[in-house]
CSV table of C-alpha atoms and ligand atoms in Angstrom, one decimal:
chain,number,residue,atom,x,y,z
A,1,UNK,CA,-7.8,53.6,-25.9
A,2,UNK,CA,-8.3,57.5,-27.0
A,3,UNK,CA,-7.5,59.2,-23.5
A,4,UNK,CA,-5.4,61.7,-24.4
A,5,UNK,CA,-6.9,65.0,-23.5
A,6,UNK,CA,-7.9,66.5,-26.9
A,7,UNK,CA,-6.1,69.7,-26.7
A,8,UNK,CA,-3.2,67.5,-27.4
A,9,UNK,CA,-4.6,66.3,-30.3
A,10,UNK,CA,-5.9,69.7,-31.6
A,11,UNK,CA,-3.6,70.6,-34.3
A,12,UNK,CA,-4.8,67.4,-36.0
A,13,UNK,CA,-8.7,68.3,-36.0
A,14,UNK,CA,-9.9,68.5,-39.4
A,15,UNK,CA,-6.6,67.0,-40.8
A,16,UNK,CA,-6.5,65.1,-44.1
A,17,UNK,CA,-6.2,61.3,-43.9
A,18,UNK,CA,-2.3,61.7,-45.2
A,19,UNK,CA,-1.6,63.6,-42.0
A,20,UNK,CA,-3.3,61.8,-39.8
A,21,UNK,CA,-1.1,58.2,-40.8
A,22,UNK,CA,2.0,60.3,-39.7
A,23,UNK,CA,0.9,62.0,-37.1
A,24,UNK,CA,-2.2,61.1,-35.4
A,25,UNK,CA,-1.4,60.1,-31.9
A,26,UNK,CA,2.1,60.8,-31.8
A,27,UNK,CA,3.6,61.4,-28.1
A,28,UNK,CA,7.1,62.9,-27.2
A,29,UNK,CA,9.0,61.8,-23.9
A,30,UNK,CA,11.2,64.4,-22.3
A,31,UNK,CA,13.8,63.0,-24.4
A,32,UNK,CA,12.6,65.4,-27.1
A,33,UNK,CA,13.1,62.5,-29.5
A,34,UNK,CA,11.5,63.0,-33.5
A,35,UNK,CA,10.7,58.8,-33.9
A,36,UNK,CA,8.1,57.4,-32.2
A,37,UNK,CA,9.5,55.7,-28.8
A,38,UNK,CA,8.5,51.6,-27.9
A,39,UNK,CA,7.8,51.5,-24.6
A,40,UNK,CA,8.8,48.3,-23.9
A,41,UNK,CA,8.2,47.7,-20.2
A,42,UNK,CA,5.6,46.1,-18.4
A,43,UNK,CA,4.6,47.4,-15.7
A,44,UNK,CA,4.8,51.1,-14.5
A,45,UNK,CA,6.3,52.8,-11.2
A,46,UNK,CA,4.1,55.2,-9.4
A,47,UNK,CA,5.5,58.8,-7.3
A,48,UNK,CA,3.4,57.4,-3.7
A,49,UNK,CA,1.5,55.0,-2.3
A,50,UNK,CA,-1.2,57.7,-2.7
A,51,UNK,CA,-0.6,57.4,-6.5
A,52,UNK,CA,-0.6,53.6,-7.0
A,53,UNK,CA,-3.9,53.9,-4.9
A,54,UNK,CA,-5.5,56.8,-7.4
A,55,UNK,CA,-4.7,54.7,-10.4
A,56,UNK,CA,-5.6,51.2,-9.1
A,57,UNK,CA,-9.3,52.8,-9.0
A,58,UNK,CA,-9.5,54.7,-11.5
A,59,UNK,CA,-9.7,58.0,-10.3
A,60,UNK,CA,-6.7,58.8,-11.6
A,61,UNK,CA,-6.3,58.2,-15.4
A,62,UNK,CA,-2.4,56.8,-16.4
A,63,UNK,CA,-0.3,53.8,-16.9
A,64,UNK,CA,-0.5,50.6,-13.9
A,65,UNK,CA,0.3,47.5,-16.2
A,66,UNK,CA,0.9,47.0,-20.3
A,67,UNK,CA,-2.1,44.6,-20.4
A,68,UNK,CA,-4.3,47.6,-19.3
A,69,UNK,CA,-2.6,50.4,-21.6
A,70,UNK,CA,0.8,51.3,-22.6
A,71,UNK,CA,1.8,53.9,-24.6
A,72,UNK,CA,3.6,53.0,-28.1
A,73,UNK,CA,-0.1,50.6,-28.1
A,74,UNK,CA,-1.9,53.8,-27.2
A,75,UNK,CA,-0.6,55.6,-30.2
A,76,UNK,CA,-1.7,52.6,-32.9
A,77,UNK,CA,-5.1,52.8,-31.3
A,78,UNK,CA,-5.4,56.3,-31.6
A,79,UNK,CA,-3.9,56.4,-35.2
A,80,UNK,CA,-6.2,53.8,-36.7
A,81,UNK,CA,-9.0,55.1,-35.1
A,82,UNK,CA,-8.3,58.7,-36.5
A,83,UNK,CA,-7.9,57.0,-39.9
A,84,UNK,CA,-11.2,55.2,-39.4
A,85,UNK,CA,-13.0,58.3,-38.7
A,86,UNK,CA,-13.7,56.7,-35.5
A,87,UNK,CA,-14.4,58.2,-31.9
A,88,UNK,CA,-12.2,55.3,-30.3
A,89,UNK,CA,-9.7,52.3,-31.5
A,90,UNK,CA,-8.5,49.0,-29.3
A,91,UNK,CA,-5.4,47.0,-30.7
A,92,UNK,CA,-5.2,43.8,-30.1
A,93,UNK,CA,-2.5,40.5,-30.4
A,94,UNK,CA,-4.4,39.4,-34.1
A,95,UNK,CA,-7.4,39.6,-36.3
A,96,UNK,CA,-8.7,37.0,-34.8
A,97,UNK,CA,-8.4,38.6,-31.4
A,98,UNK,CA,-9.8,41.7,-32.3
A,99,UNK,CA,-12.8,39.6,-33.7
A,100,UNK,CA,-13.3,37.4,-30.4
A,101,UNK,CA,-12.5,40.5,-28.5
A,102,UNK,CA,-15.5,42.5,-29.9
A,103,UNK,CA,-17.4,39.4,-29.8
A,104,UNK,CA,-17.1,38.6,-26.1
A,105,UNK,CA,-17.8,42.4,-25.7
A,106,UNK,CA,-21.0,42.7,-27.3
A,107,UNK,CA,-22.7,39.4,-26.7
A,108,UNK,CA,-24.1,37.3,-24.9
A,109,UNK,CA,-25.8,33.7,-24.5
A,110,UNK,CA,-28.4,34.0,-26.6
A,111,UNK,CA,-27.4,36.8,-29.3
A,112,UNK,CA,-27.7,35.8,-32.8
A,113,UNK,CA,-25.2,37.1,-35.5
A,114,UNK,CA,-26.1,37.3,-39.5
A,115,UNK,CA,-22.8,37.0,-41.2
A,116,UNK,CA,-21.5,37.0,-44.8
A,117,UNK,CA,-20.5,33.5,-45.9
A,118,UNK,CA,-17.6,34.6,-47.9
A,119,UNK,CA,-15.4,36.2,-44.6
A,120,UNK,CA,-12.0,35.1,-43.8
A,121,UNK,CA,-12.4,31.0,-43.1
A,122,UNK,CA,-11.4,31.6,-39.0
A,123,UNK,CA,-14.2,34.2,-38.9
A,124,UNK,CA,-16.5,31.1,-39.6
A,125,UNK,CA,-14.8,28.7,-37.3
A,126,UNK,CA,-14.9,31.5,-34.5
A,127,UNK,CA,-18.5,32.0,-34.8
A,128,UNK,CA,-19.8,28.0,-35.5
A,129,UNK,CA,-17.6,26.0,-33.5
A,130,UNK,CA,-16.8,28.3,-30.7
A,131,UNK,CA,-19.5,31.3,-29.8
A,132,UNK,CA,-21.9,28.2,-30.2
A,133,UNK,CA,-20.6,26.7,-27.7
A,134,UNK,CA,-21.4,29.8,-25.5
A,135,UNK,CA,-25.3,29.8,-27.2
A,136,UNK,CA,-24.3,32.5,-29.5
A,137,UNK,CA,-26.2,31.6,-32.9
A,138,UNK,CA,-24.8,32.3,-36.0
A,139,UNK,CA,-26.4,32.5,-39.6
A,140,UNK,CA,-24.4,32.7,-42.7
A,141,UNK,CA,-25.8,34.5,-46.1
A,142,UNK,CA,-24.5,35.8,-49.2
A,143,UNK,CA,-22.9,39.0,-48.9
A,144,UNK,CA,-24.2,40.8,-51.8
A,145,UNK,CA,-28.2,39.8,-51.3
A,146,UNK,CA,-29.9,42.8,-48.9
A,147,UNK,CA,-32.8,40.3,-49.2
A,148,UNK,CA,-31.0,37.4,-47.7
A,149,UNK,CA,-29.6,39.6,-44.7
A,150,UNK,CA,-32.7,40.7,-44.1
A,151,UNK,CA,-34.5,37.7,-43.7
A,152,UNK,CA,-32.1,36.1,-41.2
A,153,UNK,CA,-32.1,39.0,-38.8
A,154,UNK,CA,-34.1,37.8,-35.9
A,155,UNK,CA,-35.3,39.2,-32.9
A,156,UNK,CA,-32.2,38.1,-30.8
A,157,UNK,CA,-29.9,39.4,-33.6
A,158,UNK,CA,-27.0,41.9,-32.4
A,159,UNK,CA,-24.6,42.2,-35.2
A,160,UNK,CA,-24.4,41.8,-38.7
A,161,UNK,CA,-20.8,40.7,-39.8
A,162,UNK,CA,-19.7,41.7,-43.0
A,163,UNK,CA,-15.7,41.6,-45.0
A,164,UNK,CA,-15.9,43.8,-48.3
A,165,UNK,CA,-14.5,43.4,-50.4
A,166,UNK,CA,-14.7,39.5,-50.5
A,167,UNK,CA,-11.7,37.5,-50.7
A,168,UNK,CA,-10.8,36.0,-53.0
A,169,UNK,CA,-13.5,37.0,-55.8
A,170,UNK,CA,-13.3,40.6,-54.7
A,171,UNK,CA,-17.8,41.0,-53.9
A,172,UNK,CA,-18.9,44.2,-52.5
A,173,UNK,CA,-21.8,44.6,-50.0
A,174,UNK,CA,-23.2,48.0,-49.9
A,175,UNK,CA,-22.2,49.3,-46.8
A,176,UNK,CA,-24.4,52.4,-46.5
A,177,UNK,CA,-27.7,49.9,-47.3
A,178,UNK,CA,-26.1,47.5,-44.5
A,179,UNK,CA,-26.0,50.2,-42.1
A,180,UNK,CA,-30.0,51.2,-42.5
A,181,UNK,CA,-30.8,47.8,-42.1
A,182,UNK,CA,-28.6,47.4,-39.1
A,183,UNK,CA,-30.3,50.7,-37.4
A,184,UNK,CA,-34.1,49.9,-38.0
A,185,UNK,CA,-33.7,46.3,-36.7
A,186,UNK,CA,-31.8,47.4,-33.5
A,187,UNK,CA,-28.6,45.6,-35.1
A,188,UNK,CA,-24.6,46.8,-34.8
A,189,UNK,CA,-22.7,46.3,-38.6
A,190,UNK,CA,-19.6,45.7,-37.8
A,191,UNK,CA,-17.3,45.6,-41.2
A,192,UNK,CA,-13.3,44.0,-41.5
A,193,UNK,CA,-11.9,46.3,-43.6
A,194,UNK,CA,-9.0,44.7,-43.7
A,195,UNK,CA,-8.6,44.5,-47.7
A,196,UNK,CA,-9.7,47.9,-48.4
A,197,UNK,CA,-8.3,49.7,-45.0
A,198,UNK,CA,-9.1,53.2,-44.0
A,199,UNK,CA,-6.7,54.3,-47.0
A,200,UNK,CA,-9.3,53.2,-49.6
A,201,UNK,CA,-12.7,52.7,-47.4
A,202,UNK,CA,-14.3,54.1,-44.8
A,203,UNK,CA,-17.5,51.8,-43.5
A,204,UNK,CA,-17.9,54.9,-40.3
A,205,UNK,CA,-18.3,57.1,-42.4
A,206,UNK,CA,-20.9,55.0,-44.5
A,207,UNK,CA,-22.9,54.0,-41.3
A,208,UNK,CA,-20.7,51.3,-39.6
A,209,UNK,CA,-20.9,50.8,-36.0
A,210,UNK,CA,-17.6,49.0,-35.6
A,211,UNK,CA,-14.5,48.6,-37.9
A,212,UNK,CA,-12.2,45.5,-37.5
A,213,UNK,CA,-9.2,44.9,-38.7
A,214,UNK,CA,-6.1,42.8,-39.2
A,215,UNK,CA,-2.9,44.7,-38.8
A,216,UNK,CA,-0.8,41.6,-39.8
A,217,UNK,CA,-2.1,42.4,-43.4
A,218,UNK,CA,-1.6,45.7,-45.1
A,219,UNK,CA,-1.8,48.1,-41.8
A,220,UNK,CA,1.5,46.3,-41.5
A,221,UNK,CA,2.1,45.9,-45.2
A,222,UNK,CA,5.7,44.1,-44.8
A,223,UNK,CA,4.5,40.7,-43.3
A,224,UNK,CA,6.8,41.0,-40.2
A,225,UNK,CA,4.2,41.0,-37.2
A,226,UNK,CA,1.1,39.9,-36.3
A,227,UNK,CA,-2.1,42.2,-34.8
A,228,UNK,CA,-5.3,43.6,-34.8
A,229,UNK,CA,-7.7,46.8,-34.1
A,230,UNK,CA,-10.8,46.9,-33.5
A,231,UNK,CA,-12.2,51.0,-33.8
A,232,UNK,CA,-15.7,52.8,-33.2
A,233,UNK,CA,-18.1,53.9,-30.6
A,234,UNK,CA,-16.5,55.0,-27.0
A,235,UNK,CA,-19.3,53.0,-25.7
A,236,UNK,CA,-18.3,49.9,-27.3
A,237,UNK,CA,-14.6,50.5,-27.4
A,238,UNK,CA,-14.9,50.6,-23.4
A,239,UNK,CA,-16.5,47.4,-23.3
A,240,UNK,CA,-14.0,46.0,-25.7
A,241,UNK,CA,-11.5,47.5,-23.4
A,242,UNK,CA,-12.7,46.0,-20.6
A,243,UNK,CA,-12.4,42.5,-21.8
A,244,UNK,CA,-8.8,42.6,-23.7
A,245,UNK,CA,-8.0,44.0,-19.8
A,246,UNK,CA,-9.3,40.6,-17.9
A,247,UNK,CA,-8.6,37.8,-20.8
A,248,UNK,CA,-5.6,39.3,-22.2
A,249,UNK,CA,-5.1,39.5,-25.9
A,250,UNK,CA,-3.3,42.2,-26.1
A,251,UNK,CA,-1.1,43.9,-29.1
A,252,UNK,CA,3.0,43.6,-28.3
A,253,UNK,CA,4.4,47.6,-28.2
A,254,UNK,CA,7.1,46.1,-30.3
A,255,UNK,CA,4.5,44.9,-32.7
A,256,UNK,CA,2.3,48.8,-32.1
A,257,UNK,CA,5.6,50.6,-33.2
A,258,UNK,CA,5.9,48.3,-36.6
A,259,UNK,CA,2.4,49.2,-37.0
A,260,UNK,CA,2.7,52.8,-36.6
A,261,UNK,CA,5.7,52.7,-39.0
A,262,UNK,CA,3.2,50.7,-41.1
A,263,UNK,CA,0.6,53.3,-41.6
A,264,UNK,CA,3.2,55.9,-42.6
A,265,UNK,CA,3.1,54.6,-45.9
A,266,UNK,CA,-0.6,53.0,-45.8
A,267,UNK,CA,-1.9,54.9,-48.7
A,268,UNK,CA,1.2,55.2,-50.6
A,269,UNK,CA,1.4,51.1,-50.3
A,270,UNK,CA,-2.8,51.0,-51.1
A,271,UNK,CA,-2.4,53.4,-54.4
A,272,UNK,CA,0.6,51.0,-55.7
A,273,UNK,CA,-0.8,47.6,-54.5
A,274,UNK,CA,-4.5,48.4,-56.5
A,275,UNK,CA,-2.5,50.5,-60.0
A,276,UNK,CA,-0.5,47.2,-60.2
A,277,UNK,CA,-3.4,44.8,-59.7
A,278,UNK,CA,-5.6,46.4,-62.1
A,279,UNK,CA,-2.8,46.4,-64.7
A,280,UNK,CA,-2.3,42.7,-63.9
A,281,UNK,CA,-6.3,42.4,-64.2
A,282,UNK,CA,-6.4,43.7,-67.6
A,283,UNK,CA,-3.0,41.8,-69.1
A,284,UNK,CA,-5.2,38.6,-67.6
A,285,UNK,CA,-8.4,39.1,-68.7
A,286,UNK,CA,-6.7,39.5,-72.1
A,287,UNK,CA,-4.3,36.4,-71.7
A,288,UNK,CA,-5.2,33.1,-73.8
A,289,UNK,CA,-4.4,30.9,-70.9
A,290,UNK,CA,-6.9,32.6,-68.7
A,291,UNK,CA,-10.7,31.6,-68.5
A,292,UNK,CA,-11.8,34.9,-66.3
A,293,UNK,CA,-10.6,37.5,-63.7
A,294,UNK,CA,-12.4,38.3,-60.9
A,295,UNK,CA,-11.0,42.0,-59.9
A,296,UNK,CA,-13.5,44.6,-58.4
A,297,UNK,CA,-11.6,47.3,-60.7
A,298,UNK,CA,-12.8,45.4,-64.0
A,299,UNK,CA,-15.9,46.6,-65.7
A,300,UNK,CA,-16.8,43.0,-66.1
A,301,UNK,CA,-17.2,42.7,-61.9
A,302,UNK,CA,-20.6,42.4,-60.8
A,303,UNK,CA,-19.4,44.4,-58.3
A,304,UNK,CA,-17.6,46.9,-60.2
A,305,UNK,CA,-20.2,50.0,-60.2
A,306,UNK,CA,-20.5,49.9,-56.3
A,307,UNK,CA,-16.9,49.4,-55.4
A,308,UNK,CA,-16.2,52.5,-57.7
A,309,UNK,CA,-18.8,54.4,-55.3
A,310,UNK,CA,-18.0,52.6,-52.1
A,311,UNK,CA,-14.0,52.5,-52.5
A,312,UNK,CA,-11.3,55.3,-53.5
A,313,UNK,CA,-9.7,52.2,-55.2
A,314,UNK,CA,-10.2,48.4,-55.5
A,315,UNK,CA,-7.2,47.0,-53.7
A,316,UNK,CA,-4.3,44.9,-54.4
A,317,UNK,CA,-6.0,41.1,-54.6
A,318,UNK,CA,-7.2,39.2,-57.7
A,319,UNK,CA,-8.0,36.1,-58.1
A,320,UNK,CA,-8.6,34.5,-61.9
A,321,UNK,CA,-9.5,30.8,-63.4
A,322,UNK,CA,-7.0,29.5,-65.5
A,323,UNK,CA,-8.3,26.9,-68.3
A,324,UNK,CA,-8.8,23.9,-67.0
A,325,UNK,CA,-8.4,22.4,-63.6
A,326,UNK,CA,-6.6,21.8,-60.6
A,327,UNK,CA,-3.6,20.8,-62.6
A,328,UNK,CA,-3.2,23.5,-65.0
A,329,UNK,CA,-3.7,25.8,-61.5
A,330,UNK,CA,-0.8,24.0,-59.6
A,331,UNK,CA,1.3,24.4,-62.7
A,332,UNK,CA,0.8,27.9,-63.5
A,333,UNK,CA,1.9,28.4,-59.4
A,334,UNK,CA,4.6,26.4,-59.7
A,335,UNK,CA,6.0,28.0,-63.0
A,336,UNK,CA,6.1,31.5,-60.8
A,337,UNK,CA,9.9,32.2,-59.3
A,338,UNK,CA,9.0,35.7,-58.1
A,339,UNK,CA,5.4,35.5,-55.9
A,340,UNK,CA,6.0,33.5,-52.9
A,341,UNK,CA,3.2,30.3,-52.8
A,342,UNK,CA,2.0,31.5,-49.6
A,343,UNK,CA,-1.9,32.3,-48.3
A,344,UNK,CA,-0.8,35.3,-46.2
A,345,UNK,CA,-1.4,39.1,-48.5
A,346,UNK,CA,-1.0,42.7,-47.7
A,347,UNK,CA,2.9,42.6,-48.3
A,348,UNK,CA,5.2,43.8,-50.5
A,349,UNK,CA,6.1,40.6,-51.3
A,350,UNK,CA,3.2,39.3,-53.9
A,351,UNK,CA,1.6,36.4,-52.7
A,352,UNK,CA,0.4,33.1,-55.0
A,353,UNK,CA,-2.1,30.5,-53.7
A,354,UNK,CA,-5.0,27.7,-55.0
A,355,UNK,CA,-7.7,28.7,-52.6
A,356,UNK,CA,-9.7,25.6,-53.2
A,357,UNK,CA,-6.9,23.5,-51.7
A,358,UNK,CA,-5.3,26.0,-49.0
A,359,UNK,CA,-7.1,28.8,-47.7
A,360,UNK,CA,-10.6,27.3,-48.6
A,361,UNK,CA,-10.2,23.7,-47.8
A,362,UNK,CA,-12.0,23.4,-44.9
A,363,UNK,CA,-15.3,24.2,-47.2
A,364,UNK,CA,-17.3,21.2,-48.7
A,365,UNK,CA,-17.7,20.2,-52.4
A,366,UNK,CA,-20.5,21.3,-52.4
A,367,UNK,CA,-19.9,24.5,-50.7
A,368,UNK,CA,-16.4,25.4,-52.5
A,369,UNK,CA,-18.8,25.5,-55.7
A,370,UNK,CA,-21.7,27.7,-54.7
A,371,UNK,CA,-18.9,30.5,-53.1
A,372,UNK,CA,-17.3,30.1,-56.4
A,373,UNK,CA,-13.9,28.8,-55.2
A,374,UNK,CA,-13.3,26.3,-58.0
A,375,UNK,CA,-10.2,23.6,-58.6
A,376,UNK,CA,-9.2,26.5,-62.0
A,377,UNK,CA,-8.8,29.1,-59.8
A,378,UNK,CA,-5.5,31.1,-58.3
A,379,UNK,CA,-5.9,34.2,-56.1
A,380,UNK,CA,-2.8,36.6,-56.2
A,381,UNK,CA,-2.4,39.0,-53.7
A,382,UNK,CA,-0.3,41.8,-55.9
A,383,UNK,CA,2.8,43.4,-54.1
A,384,UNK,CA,5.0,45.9,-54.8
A,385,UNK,CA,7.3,44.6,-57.7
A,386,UNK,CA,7.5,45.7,-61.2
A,387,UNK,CA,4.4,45.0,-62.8
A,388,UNK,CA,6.8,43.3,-65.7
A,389,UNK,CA,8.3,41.1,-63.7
A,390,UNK,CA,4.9,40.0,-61.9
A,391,UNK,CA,3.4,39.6,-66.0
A,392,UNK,CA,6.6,37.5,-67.0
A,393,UNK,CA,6.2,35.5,-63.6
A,394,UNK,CA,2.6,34.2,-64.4
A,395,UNK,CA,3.1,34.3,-68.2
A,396,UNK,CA,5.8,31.7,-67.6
A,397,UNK,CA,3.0,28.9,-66.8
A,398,UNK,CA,0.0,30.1,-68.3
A,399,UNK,CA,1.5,30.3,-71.4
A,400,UNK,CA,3.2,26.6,-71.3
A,401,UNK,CA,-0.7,25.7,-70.7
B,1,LIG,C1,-6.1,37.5,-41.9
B,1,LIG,C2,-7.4,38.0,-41.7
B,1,LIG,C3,-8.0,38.0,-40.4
B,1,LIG,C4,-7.4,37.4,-39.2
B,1,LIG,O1,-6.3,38.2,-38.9
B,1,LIG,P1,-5.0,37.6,-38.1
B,1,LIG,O2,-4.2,38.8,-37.9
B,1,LIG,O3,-4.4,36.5,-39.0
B,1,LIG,O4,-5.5,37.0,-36.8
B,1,LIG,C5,-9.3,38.5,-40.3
B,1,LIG,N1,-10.0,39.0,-41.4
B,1,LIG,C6,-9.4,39.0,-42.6
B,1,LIG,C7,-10.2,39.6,-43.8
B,1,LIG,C8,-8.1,38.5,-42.8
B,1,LIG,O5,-7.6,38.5,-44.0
């Protein structure tokens, strides 16, 4: 939670976004050391009786127990949040718990969420099989439609739930439109930005109420540690707060130090992930073996002309449809030696996977073909190798097509 009294933070106000990944929330024990410490402990001792007291109720701010704050934590939240351009920032033990989190924050039975149909497959299951249980409606519609959105706000509606870009065919909803929707029908947009992240998008800045993310992806960007953050309003961050306090899903200070680490490099990492999966867009769109791309970077995207406005860049996943079906797919994954077949992204490491049989299996027939997830198609979630190498991977089974 951003408690730090602000002077401490002073030198930073009106700092660049480069700054504020190295520095924003830093802290320095008496230990005068230059890395950031982990503060693995915990619980914390108090001076008196009188102390333990103050803090127990509040009255006086500082550490009691690691569930309730804890420093190395402290400084993730208050980095993404300044990255976010946001007045407050809550880590917490995954995406998925910074989701629920915000979730068991905000609503109640009753409350009715509109929500892109395209988010991450868990965001679904979280919001139909479980809130419901709780008498939290949810309606699904198609990210890009204002219209569709629109219509399904009802009176009872509290959030609108978008992830933009869209994995894996890379949609963009317009934030900024989102965000005047949200406002005249008394409605929070909350956006996962986990795809983009604060390096190449900022949905605050475009009228977002709340920013979620996933740390385990690129926030991380080495695939060693699972976590989340959820960022926005001091009002809402405190009721957030309040929650992860009681129920518990809180981020490791292990985990808030890799993090912190992580962010260091965030735009660095962002710049190289989306220059190497445009390049790979282009050698694919041109490629014989290769029916079509679907990269927001592409003049060919439906999408293209917004995420050029919306986004400094168009991030490092692609997906594309090989010719012919599932069997052509699996082989042109198999052929790779370089990606690693796995459904997790943001690394380093390029990642290779058949949505329509991993990721996106849970969907219907009839579903997988109306979001456009079809047996052709391979999402590739573009890492930090030599572009060369990556080309030469897929070539190997596209071109044995
Ligand atoms: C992975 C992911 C999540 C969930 O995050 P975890 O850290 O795996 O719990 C949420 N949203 C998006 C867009 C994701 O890619």
């Amino acid at each position: 939670m951003t408690d730090t009294p602000a002077s401490e933070l002073d030198f930073l106000v009106g700092a660049e976004l480069d700054t504020l990944a190295v520095r924003a929330g830093q802290v320095r024990t008496a230990e005068g050391e230059h890395g950031d410490p982990i503060f693995l402990t915990s619980s914390y001792v108090f001076d008196s009786a009188e102390q333990a007291a103050a803090r127990f109720s509040g009255e006086q701010p500082g550490n009691v127990y690691s569930r309730y704050t804890n420093p190395t934590v402290r400084t993730f939240e208050q980095r993404i949040a300044a990255l976010e351009g946001a007045e407050a920032g809550v880590a917490t033990a995954s995406g998925m718990a910074a989701i629920l989190s915000t979730c068991m924050a905000l609503l109640s039975s009753g409350d009715h969420i509109v929500c892109s149909r395209s988010v991450f497959g868990t965001t679904t299951v979280l919001f139909t099989k479980y809130l419901q249980k709780f008498g939290v409606n949810v309606e699904l519609v198609t990210l890009t439609d204002l219209d569709e959105w629109q219509s399904a706000i009802t009176p009872n509606t509290r959030l609108l739930f978008a992830e933009t870009p869209s994995n894996p065919l890379g949609d963009v909803a317009d934030i900024g439109a989102l965000s005047v929707l949200a406002k005249s029908r008394n409605c929070l947009l909350i956006v996962d930005n986990c795809f983009c992240t604060p390096a190449l998008q900022q949905p605050i800045a475009l009228g977002a109420d709340i920013v979620i993310h996933s740390a385990t992806k690129y926030l991380d960007g080495q695939g060693r540690c699972m976590g989340g953050a959820v960022v926005g309003r001091k009002e809402h961050m405190d009721e957030v707060l309040g929650f992860l306090r009681t129920c518990g899903p809180t981020m490791s200070p292990f985990n808030a130090w890799v993090f912190l680490k992580g962010l260091e490099t965030l735009r660095l990492r962002m710049e190289a992930h989306s220059a190497s999966a445009l390049t790979l867009a282009i050698w694919l769109d041109a490629h014989p073996g290769v029916d079509t791309v679907f990269y927001g970077g592409l003049p060919s995207h439906p999408s293209h002309a917004l995420a050029k406005k919306q986004q400094r860049a168009f991030g490092g996943v692609l997906s594309f449809k090989v010719k012919g079906g599932r069997e052509e797919a699996w082989r042109v994954i198999d052929a790779t030696r370089i990606m690693s077949l796995t459904a997790n992204l943001g690394d380093a490491k390029t990642t290779i996977v058949h949505p329509a049989t991993t990721t996106h299996s849970r969907l219907s027939d009839a579903d997988k073909v109306s979001a456009g997830i079809s047996e052709n198609l391979i999402r590739v979630a573009v890492g930090l190798e030599s572009i060369d190498d990556l080309k030469k991977d897929l070539d190997r089974g596209l071109s044995a097509l």
